[in-house]
Short mmCIF file of C-alpha atoms in Angstrom, two decimals:
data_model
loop_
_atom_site.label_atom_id
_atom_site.label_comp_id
_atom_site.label_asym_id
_atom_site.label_seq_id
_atom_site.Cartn_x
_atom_site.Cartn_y
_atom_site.Cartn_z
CA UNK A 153 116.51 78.69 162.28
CA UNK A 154 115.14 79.35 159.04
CA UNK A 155 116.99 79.48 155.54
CA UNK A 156 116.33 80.37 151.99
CA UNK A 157 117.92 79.00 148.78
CA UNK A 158 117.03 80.20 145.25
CA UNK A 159 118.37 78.05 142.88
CA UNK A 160 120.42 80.01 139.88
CA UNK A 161 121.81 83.40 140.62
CA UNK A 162 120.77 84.32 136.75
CA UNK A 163 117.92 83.66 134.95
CA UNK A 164 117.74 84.80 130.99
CA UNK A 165 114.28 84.59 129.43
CA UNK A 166 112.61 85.79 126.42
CA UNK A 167 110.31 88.36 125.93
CA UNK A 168 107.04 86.61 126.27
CA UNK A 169 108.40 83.07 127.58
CA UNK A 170 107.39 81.97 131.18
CA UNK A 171 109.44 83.02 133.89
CA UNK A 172 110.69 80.21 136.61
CA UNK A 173 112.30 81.33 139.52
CA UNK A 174 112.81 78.77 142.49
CA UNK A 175 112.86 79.26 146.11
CA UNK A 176 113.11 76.69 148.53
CA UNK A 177 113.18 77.21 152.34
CA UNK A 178 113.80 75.34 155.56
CA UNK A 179 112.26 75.91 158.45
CA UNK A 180 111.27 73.79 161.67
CA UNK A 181 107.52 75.83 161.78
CA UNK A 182 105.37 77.25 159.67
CA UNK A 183 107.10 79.32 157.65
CA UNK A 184 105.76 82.96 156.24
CA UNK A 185 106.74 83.23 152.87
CA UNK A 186 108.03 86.51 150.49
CA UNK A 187 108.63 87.81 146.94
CA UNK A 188 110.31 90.71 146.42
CA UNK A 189 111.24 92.74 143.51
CA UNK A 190 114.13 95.32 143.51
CA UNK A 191 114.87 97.16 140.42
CA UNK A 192 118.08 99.02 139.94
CA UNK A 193 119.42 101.61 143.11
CA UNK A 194 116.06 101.23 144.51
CA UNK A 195 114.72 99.73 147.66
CA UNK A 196 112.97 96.36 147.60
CA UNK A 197 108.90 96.00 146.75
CA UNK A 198 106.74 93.09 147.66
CA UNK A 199 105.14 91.17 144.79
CA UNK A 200 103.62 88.83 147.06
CA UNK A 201 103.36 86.93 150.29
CA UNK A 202 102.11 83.68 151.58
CA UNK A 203 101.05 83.47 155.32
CA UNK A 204 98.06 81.07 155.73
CA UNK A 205 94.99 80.24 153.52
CA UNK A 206 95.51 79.43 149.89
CA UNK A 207 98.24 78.01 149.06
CA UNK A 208 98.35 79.69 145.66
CA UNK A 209 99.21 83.27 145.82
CA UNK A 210 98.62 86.35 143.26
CA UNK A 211 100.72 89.61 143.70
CA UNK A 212 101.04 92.33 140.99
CA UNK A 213 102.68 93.02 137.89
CA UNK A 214 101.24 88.85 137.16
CA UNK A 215 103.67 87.23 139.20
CA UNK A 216 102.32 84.36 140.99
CA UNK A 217 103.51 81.71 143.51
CA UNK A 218 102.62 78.75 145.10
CA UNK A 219 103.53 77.27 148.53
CA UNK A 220 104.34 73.39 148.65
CA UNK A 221 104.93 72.01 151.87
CA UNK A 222 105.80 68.52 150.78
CA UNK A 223 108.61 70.07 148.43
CA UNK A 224 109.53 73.16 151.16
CA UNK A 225 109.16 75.72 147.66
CA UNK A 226 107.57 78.69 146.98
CA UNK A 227 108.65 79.13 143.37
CA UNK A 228 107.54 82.53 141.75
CA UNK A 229 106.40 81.90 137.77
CA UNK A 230 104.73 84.74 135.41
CA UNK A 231 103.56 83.30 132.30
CA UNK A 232 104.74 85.83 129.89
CA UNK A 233 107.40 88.31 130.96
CA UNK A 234 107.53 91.51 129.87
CA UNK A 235 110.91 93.75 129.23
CA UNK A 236 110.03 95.99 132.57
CA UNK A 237 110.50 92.47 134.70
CA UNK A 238 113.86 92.84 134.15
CA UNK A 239 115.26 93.31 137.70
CA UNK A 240 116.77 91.62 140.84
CA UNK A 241 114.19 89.15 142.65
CA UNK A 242 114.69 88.03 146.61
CA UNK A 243 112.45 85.11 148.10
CA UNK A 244 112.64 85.94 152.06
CA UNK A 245 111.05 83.68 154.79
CA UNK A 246 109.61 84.61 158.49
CA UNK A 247 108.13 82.65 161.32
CA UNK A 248 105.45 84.11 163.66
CA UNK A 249 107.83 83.41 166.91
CA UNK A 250 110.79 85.60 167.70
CA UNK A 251 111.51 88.29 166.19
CA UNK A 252 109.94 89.33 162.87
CA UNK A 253 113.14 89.08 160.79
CA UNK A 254 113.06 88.21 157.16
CA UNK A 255 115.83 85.83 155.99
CA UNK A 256 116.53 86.47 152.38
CA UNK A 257 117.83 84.27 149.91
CA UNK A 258 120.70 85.63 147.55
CA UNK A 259 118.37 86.87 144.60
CA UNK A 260 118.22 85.84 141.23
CA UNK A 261 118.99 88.05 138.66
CA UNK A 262 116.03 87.98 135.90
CA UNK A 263 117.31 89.28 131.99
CA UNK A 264 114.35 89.46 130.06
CA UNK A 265 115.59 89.09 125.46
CA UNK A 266 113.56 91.14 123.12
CA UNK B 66 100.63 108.33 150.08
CA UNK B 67 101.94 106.45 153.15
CA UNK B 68 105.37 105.47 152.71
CA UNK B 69 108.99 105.17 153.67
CA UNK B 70 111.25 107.59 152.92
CA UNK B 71 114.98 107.80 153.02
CA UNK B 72 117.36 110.83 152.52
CA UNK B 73 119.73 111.05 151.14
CA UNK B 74 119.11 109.33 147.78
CA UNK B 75 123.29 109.10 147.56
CA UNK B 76 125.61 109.87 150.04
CA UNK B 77 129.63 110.60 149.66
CA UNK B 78 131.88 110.49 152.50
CA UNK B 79 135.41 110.57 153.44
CA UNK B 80 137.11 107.95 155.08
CA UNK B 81 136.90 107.71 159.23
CA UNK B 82 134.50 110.32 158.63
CA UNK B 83 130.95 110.03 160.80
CA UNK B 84 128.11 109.88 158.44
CA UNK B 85 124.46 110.04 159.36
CA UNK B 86 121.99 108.57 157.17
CA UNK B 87 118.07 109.28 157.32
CA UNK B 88 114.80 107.37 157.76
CA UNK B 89 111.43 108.12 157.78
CA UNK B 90 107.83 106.33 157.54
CA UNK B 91 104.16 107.80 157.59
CA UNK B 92 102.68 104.34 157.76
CA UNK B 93 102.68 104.81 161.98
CA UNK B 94 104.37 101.59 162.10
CA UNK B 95 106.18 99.88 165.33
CA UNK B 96 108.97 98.35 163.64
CA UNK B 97 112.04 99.99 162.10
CA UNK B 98 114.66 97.96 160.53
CA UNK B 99 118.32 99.07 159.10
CA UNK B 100 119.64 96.52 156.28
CA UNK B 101 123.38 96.66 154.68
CA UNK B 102 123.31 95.72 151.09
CA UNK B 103 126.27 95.33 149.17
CA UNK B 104 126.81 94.84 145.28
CA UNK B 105 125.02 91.73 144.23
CA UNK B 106 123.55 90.17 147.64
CA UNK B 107 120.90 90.17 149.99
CA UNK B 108 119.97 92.42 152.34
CA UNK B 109 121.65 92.44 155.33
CA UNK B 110 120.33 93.09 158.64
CA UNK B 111 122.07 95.53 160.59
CA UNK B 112 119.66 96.22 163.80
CA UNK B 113 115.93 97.07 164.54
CA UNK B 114 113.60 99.14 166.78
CA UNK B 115 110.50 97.94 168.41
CA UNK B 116 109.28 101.06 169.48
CA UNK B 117 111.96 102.39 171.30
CA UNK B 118 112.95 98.85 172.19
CA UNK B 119 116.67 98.67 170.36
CA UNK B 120 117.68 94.98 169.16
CA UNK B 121 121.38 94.99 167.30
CA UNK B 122 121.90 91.78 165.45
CA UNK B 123 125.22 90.03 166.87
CA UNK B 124 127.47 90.67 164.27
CA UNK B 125 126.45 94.21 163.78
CA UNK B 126 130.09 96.03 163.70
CA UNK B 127 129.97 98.89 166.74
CA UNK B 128 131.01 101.32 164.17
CA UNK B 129 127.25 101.03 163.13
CA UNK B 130 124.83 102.94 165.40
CA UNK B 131 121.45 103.74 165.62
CA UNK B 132 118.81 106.18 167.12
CA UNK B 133 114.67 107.12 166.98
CA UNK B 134 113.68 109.48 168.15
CA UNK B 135 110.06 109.16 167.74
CA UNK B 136 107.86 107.13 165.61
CA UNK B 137 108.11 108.56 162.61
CA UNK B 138 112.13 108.75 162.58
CA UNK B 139 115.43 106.53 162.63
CA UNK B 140 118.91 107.60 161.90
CA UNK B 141 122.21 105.36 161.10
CA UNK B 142 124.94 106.94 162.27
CA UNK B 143 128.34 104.84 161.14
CA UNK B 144 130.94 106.54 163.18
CA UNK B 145 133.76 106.05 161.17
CA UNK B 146 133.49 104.64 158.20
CA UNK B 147 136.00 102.50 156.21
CA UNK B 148 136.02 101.23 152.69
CA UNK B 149 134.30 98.05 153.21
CA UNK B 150 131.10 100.44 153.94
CA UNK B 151 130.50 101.25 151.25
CA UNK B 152 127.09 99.75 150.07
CA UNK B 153 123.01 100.65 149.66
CA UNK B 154 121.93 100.69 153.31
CA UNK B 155 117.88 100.31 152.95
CA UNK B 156 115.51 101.19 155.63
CA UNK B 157 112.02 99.26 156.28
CA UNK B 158 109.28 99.25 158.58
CA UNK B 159 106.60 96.98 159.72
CA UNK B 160 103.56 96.78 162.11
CA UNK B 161 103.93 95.42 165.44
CA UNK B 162 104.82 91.49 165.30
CA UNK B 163 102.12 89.13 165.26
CA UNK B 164 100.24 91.30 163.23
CA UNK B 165 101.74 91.78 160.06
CA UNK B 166 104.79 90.36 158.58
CA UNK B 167 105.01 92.50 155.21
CA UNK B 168 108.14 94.79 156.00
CA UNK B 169 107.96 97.95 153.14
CA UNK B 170 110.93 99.45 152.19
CA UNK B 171 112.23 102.64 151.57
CA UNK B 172 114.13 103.54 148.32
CA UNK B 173 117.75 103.60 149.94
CA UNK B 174 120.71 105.59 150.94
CA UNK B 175 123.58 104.42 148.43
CA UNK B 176 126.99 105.21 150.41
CA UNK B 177 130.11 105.68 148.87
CA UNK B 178 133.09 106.34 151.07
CA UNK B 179 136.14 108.16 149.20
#
């Protein structure tokens, strides 16, 4: 069975500063990794994914995230945040057997300061 | 635009009574998914169709129920609903596993019960 854990339930950053938000997974295959986005009484939105290839990944808004095997991460960073990133953020992991069900982590909570 | 669409935006019901809430997608996808989301946590889910293949997730209350009629459509009915209900219940959809994994979301139904 596969799990998620994202470490810190809040995360409080200036406007401008980097953004750090850590995901780390456990699964027994190769896992299919997820960032999602969900602002405020609205549904969730993908920022990016990692299935195979590069282990690197770019999604929008400048979010990226990179897949580490040896470390079982896929931490999400942004270099400079911006006020709009303000919102809740869920790291989710599939597998291709069984069912195509996303396990979510418990979200972290991003608070950008002006 | 393709996309998933959920009505209503914000639903208000009494206690024990039935409440249907609304789902549909133009992105001609296989997969329909029902998630529970309450204050603060992850998605939850509830069940999902595979076409009109049904799969309830084992701790899925049988006061949650769920039909499709077609493609395009999939309703939550929640026969009698109690307090502890009350939450965002967000529908998603996806393409047949094994093809894609992304799941995209609708905006939600956010249910209070009185």
């Amino acid at each position: 069975a596969q799990s998620v854990t994202q470490l810190g339930s809040h995360v409080s950053v200036s406007e401008g500063a980097l953004v750090l938000l850590r995901c780390n997974y456990s699964s027994s295959v190769p896992p299919y990794l997820f960032w999602y986005v969900q602002y405020p009484n609205q549904g969730l939105q993908l920022l990016l994914k990692y299935t195979t290839g590069a282990t690197l990944v770019k999604g929008i808004n400048g979010f990226e995230a990179e897949f580490k095997k040896s470390e079982t991460s896929f931490h999400l960073t942004k270099p400079s945040a911006h006020m709009s990133d303000a919102a809740e953020y869920f790291c989710a992991v599939t597998t291709i057997q069984g069912a195509q069900k996303l396990v979510f982590g418990q979200g972290t909570r991003l608070t950008i300061n002006p | 635009d393709a996309m998933v669409i959920q009505n209503p935006r914000y639903q208000v019901t009494q206690f024990g009574k039935p409440v249907t809430l609304s789902c549909s997608q133009t992105l001609n996808h296989n997969v329909m998914y029902w998630y529970q989301q309450k204050s603060s946590q992850a998605p939850k889910l509830l069940f999902h169709y595979y076409d009109k293949d049904f799969n309830n997730e084992a701790d899925t209350p049988d006061n949650f129920q769920s039909r499709r009629p077609n493609t395009s459509f999939c309703f939550l009915d929640i026969r009698s609903p109690g307090l502890g209900d009350a939450a965002m219940y967000l529908c998603a959809t996806s393409r047949e596993p094994g093809n894609s994994y992304e799941q995209y979301f609708g905006p939600g139904t956010r249910l209070t019960v009185t």
